[in-house]
Short mmCIF file of C-alpha atoms and ligand atoms in Angstrom, two decimals:
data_model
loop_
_atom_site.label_atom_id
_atom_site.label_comp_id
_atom_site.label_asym_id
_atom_site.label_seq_id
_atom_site.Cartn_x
_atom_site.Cartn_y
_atom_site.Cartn_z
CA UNK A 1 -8.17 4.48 -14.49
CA UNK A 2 -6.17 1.43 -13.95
CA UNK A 3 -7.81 -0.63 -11.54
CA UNK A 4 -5.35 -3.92 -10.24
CA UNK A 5 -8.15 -5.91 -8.70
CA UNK A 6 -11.57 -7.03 -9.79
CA UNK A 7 -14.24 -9.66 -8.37
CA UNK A 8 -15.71 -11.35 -11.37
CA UNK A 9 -17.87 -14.72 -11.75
CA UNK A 10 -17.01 -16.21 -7.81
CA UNK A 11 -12.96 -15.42 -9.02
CA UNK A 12 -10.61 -12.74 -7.84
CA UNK A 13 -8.73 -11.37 -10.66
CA UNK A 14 -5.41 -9.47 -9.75
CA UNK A 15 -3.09 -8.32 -12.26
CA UNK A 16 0.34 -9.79 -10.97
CA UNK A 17 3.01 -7.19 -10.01
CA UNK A 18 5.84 -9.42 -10.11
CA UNK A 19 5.44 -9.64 -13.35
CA UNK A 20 5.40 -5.49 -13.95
CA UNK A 21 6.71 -4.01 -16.05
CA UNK A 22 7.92 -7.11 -18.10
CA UNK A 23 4.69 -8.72 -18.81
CA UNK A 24 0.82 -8.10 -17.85
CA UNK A 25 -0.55 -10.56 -16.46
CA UNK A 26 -3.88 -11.20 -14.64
CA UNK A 27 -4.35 -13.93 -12.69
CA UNK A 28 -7.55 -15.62 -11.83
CA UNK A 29 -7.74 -16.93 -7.33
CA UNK A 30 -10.66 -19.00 -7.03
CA UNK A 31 -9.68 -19.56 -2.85
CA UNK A 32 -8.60 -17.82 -0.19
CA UNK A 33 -5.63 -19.75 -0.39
CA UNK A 34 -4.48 -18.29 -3.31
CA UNK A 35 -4.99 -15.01 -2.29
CA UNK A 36 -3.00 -15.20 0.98
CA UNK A 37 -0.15 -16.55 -1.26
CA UNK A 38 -0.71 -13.69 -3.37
CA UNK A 39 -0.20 -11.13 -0.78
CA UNK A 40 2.74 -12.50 0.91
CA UNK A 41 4.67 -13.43 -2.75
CA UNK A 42 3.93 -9.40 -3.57
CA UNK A 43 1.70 -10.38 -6.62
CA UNK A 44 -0.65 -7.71 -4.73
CA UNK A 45 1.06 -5.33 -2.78
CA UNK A 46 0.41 -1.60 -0.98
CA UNK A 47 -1.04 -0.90 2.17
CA UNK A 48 -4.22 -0.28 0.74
CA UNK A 49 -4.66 -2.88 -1.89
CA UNK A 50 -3.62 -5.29 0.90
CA UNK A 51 -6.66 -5.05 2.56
CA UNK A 52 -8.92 -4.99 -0.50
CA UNK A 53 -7.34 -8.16 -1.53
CA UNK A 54 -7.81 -9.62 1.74
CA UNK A 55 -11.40 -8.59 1.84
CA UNK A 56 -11.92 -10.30 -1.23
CA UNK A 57 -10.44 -13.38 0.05
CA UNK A 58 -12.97 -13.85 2.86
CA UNK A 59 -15.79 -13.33 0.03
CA UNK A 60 -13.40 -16.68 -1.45
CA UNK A 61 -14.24 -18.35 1.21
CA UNK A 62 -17.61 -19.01 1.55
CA UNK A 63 -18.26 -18.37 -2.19
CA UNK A 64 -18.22 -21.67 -3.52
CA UNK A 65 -19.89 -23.88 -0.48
CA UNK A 66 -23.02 -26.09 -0.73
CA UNK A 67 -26.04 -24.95 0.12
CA UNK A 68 -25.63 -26.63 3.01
CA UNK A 69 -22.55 -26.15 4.42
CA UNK A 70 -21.68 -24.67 7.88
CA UNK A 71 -19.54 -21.26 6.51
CA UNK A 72 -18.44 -20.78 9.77
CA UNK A 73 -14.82 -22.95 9.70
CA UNK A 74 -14.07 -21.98 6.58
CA UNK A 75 -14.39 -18.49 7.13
CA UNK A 76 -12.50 -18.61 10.70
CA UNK A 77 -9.86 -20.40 9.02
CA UNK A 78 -9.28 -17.87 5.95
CA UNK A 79 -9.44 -15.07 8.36
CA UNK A 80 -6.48 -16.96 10.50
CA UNK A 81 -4.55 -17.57 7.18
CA UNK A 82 -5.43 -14.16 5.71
CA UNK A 83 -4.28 -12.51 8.68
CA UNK A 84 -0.76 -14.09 8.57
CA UNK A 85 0.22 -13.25 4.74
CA UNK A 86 1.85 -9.79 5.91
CA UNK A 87 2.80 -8.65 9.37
CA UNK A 88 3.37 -4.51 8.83
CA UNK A 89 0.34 -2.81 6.76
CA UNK A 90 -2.82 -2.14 9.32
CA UNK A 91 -5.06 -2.09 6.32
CA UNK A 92 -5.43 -5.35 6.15
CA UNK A 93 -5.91 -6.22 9.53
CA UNK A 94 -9.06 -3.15 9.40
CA UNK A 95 -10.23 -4.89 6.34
CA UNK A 96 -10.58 -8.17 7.85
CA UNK A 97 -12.23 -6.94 11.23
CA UNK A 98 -15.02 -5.22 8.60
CA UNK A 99 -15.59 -8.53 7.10
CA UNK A 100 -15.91 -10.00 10.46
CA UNK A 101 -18.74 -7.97 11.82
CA UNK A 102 -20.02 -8.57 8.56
CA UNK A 103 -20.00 -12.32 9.28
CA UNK A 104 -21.06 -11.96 12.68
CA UNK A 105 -24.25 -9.89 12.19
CA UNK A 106 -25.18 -11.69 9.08
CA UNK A 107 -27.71 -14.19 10.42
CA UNK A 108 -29.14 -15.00 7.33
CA UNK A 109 -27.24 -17.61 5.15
CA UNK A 110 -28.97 -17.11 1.87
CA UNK A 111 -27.72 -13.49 1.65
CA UNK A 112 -23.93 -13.86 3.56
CA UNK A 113 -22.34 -14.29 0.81
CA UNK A 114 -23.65 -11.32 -1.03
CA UNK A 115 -23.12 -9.03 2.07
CA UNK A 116 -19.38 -9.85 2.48
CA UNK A 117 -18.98 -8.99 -1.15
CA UNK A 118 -20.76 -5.47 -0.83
CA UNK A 119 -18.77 -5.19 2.14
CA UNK A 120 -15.10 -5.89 0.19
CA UNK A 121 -16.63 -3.65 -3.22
CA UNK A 122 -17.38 -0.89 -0.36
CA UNK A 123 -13.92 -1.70 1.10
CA UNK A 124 -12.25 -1.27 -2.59
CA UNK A 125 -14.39 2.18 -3.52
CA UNK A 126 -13.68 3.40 -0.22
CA UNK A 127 -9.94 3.01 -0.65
CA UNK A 128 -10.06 4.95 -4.23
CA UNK A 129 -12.53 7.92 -3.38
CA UNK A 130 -9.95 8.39 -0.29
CA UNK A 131 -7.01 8.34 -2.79
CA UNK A 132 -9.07 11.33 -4.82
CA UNK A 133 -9.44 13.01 -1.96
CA UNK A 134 -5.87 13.10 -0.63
CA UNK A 135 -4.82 13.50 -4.47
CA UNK A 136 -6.98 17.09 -4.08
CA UNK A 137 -5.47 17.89 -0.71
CA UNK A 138 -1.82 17.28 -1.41
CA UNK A 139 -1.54 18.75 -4.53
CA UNK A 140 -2.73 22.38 -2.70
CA UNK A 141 0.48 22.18 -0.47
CA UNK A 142 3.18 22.01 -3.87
CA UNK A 143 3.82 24.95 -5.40
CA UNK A 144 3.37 25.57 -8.93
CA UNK A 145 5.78 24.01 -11.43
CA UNK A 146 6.72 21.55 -8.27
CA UNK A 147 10.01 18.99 -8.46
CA UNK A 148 9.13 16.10 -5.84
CA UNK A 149 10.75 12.90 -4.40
CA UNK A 150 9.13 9.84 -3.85
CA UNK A 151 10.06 6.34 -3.18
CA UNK A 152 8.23 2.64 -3.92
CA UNK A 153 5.26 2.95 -5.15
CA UNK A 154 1.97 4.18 -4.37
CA UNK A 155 0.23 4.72 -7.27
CA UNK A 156 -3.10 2.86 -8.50
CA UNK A 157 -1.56 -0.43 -8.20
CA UNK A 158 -0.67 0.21 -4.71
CA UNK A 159 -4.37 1.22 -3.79
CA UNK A 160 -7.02 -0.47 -6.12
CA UNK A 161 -6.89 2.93 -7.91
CA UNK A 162 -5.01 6.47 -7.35
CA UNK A 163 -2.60 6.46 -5.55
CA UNK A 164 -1.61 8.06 -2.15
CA UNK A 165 1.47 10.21 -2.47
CA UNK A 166 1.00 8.75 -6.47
CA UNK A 167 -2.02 10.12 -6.59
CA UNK A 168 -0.80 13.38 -5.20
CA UNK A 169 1.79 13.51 -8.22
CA UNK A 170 -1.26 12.86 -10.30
CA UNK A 171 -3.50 15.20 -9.24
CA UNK A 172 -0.85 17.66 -9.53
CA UNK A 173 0.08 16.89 -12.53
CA UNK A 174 -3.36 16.59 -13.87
CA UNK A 175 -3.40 20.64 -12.13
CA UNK A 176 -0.60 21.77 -14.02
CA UNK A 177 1.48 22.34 -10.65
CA UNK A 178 3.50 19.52 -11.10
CA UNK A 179 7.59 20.21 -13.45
CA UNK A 180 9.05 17.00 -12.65
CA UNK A 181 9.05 13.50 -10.10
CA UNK A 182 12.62 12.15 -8.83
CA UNK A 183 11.45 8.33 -8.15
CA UNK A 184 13.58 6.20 -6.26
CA UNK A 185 14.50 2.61 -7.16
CA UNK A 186 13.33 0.91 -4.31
CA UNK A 187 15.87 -1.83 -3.59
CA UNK A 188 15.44 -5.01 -3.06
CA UNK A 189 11.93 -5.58 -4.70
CA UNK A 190 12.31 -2.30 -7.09
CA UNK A 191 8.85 -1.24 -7.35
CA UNK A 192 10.42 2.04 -7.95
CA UNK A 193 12.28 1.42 -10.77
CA UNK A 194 9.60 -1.52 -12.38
CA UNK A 195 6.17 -0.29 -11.07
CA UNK A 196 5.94 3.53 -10.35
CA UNK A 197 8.02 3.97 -13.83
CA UNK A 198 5.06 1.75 -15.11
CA UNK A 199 2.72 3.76 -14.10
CA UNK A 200 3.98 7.45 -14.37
CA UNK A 201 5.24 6.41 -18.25
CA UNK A 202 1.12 5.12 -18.84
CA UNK A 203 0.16 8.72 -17.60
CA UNK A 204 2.82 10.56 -19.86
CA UNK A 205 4.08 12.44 -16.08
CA UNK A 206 7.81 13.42 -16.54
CA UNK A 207 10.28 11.52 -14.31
CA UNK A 208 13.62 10.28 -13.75
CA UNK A 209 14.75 7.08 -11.85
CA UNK A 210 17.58 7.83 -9.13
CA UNK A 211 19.16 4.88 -7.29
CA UNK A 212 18.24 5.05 -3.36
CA UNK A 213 22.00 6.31 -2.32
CA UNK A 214 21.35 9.05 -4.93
CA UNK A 215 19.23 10.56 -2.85
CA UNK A 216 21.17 12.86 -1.01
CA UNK A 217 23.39 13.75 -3.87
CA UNK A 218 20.08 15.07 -5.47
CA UNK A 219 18.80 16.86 -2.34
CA UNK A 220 21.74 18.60 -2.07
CA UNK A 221 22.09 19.48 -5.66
CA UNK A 222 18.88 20.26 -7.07
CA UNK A 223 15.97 22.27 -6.09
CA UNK A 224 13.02 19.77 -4.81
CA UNK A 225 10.53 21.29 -3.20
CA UNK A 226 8.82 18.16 -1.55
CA UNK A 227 9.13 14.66 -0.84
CA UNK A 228 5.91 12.44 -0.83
CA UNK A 229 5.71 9.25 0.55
CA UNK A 230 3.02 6.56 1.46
CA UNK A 231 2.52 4.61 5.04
CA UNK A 232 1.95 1.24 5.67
CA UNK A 233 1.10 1.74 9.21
CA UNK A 234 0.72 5.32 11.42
CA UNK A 235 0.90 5.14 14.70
CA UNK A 236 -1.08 7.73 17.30
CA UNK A 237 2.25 9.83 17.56
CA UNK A 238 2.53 10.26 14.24
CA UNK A 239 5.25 7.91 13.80
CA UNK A 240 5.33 6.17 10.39
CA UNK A 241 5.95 2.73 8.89
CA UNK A 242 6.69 2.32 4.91
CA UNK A 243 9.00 1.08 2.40
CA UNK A 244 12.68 0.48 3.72
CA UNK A 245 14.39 3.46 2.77
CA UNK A 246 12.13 5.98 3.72
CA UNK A 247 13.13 6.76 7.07
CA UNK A 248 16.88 7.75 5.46
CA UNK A 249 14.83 10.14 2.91
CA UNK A 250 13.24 11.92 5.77
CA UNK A 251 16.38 12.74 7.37
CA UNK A 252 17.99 14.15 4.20
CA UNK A 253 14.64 16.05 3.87
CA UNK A 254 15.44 17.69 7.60
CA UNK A 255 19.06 18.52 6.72
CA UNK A 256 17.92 19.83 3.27
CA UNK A 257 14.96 22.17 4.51
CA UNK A 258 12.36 20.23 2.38
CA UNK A 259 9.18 19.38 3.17
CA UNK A 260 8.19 16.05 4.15
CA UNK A 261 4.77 14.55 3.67
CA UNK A 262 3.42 11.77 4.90
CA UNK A 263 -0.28 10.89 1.80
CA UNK A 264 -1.76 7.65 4.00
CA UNK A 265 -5.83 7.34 4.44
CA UNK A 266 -7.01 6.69 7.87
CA UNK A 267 -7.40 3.25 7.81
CA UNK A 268 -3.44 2.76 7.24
CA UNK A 269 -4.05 4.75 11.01
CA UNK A 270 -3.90 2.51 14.07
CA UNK A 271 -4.40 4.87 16.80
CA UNK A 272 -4.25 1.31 19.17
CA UNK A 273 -0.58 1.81 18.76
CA UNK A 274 1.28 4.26 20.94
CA UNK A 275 4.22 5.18 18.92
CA UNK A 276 6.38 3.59 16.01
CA UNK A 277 8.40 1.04 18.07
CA UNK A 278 5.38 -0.94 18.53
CA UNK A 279 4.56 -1.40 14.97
CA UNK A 280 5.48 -5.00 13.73
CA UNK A 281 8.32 -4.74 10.89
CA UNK A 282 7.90 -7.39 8.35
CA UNK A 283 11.64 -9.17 7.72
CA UNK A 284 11.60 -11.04 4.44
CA UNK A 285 13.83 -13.46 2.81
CA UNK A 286 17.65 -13.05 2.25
CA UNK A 287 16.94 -14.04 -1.38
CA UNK A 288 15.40 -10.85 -2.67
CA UNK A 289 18.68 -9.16 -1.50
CA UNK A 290 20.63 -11.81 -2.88
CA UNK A 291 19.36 -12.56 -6.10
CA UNK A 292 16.94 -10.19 -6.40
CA UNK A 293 14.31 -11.80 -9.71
CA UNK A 294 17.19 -14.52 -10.26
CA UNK A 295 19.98 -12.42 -10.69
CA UNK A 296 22.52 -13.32 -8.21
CA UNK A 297 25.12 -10.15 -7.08
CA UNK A 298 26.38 -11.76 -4.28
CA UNK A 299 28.72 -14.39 -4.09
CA UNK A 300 27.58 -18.05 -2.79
CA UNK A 301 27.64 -17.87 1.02
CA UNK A 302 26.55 -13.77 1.33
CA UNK A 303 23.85 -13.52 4.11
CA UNK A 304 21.46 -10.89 4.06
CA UNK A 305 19.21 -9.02 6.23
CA UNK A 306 16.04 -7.63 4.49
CA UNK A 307 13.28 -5.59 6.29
CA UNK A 308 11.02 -4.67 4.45
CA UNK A 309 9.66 -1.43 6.22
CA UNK A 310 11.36 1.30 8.73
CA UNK A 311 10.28 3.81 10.72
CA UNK A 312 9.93 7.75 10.07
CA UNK A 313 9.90 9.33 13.56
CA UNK A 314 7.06 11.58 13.58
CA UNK A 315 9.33 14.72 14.13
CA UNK A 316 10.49 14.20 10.67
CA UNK A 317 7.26 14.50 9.02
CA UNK A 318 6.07 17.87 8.01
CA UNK A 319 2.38 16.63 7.56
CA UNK A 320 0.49 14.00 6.90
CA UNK A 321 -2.45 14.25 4.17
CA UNK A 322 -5.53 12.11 5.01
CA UNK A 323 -8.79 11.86 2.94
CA UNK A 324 -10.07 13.81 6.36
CA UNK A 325 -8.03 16.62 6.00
CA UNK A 326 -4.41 17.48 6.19
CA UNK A 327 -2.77 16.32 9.99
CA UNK A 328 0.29 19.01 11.75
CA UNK A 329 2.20 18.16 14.50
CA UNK A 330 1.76 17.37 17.21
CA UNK A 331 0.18 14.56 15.71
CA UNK A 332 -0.95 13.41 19.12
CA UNK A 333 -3.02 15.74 18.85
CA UNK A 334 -4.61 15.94 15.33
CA UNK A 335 -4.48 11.98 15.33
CA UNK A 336 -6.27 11.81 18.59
CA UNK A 337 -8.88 13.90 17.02
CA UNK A 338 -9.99 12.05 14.20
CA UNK A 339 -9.94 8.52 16.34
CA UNK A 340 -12.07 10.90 19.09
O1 LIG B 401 6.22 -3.97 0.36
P1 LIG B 401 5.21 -3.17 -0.37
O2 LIG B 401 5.51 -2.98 -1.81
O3 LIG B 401 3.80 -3.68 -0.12
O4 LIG B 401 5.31 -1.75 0.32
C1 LIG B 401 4.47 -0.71 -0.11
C2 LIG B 401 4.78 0.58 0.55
O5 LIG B 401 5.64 0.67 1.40
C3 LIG B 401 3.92 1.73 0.20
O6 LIG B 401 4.63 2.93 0.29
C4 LIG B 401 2.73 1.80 1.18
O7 LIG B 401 2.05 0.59 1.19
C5 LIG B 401 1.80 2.87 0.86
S1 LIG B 401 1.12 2.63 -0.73
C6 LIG B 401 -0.29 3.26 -0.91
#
């Protein structure tokens, strides 16, 4: 299975997305630095893979001190820098805290650096047994010979292996319930139309690429019988943060009479939050709308305004599929009993 991310020899090795689908190429982060740069440039991207990344980066930065050395700065310091590289997904924020406690019961210098690595591998397996598990649940709820929406991408690269609502369409698939996957572009980063096309064409699963604004034409055209999206951040109402775009999707869902599910493992649940309006929405720069990988549409002088994330009010959502189980409305409730 593909797997984006590997520790090897005191090096993080990623496999760049903004590369996909043009070129593979992995690319070795020896600091902590690098890593943070690699999260906020997209090189690693997805809730999920966020956090393993980040994880990693901590290991990064105590790996190559002296003997001697006081780890204590350096690690304060990459989890301040680490914690600034994206804004929206919780994951990384949960990943970090783990590596924290780590830090702070870890008395013993000789073995700290070894425990924050077990504690970023356990971090990454974690992530990819919950993808399995949510791949199991959410393929029950399709019925056989399903047609499904999705939109960026939330496959294996997404997660550190999988998928959320990718790994849905996989397990599916690999259950022979699965005709045929609408997958949206994804303006202005297209990891629609470069990465989950990247992935679904490795696993030989049948698709076709819409643009986003196609969406409703489809829904109100073809038969679909689900849309499946991932979550960057879920908030204790059920409220949910992912790729811009998704919010519109659920509405057309509503007025279409499809199903809309939420595939998101707990820890992209922050049940600290009360409802969506609270959750931090990452704005990035004008350029990617502008001249999105160097390509300029609009004309010198255009401004843009890019968030990357909106919000999918939680009455939208038909259910959301954990690696705990599958969550109903109200989600205050079914939320409140997984945190209880
Ligand atoms: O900006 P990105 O590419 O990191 O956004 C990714 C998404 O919005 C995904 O849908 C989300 O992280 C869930 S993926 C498992």
């Amino acid at each position: 299975m593909l797997n984006p991310i590997r520790w090897r020899d005191g090096a993080v090795e990623i496999l760049d997305q903004t590369e996909l689908p043009w070129r593979e190429v992995w690319r070795h982060l020896r600091g902590w630095e690098e890593v943070a740069e690699a999260i906020r440039a997209m090189r690693v991207r997805g809730a999920p893979l966020i956090g393993i990344a980040a994880a990693y980066g901590l290991v990064l930065s105590v790996w190559h001190l002296g003997a001697e050395a006081d780890p204590e700065a350096p690690f304060r310091e990459a989890l301040e820098g680490l914690s600034r590289a994206r804004p929206t997904a919780v994951n990384l924020f949960r990943a970090l805290e783990r590596m924290r406690a780590v830090f702070r019961d870890h008395l013993d210098r000789e073995t700290l650096r070894d425990a924050l690595l077990a504690e970023a591998r356990r971090i990454h397996r974690e992530e990819v047994e919950a993808c399995r598990a949510m791949g199991r649940l959410g393929a029950e709820l399709l019925p056989p010979g399903a047609v499904v929406v999705t939109i960026c991408n939330t496959g294996a690269l997404a997660t550190g292996g999988y998928g959320t609502a990718l790994g849905v369409i996989r397990a599916a698939w690999e259950m022979g319930r699965l005709s045929r996957v609408y997958a949206l572009e994804t303006r202005p980063r297209l990891q629609g139309a470069r990465l989950t096309a990247w992935e679904l064409l490795r696993e030989g699963i049948p698709f076709c690429l819409i643009v986003d604004s196609a969406a409703g034409s489809l829904l109100s055209r073809e038969r679909v019988d689900a849309v499946l999206v991932g979550a960057d951040r879920i908030a204790r109402n059920g409220d949910t943060a992912n790729k811009i775009g998704t919010y519109p999707l659920a509405v057309l869902a509503a007025r279409h009479g499809v199903p809309f599910y939420v595939v998101a493992p707990t820890s992209t649940i922050d049940p600290a939050l009360r409802s969506g309006g609270e959750i931090p929405i990452e704005e990035r720069d004008e350029e990617e709308v502008l001249v999105p990988y160097g390509a300029r549409f609009a004309p010198e002088g255009a401004r843009a305004w890019n968030p990357a994330f909106d919000v999918t009010p939680a009455e939208l959502i038909t259910a959301i599929v954990t690696e705990r189980g599958i969550l109903r409305p109200p989600y205050e409730r079914s939320i409140g009993r997984l945190f209880s």
